Coordinates of C-alpha atoms in Angstrom, one line a residue:
M1 CA 117.2 119.6 109.4
K2 CA 114.8 120.5 106.5
Q3 CA 113.5 117.0 105.9
M4 CA 109.9 118.1 106.4
S5 CA 110.1 120.7 103.7
N6 CA 111.3 118.1 101.2
P7 CA 108.4 117.7 98.6
K8 CA 109.6 114.2 97.5
L9 CA 109.6 112.9 101.0
N10 CA 106.2 114.5 101.6
L11 CA 104.8 112.9 98.5
R12 CA 106.1 109.5 99.5
K13 CA 104.5 109.9 102.9
K14 CA 101.2 110.8 101.3
N15 CA 101.4 107.8 99.0
W16 CA 102.3 105.5 101.9
L17 CA 99.3 106.8 104.0
R18 CA 97.0 106.3 101.0
S19 CA 98.2 102.7 100.5
V20 CA 97.8 101.9 104.2
E21 CA 94.3 103.4 104.1
H22 CA 93.5 101.3 101.0
C23 CA 94.8 98.1 102.8
H24 CA 92.6 98.9 105.9
R25 CA 89.6 99.3 103.6
L26 CA 90.3 96.0 101.9
L27 CA 90.7 94.2 105.2
A28 CA 87.4 95.7 106.4
C29 CA 85.7 94.6 103.3
L30 CA 87.1 91.0 103.6
S31 CA 86.2 90.7 107.2
H32 CA 82.7 92.0 106.5
H33 CA 82.2 89.5 103.7
S34 CA 83.5 86.6 105.8
I35 CA 81.1 87.6 108.6
L36 CA 78.2 87.7 106.1
R37 CA 79.2 84.3 104.8
H38 CA 79.4 82.8 108.3
S39 CA 76.0 84.1 109.4
S40 CA 74.2 82.6 106.4

């Protein structure tokens, strides 16, 4: 099993991790803004 050494699979994993990280950042921004909006 040499799936880990597959560059395409590795690249896909990196892209997926990056998109997940981006989604988390967006959610954090949205929740932050909603909290600011509620407090004012």
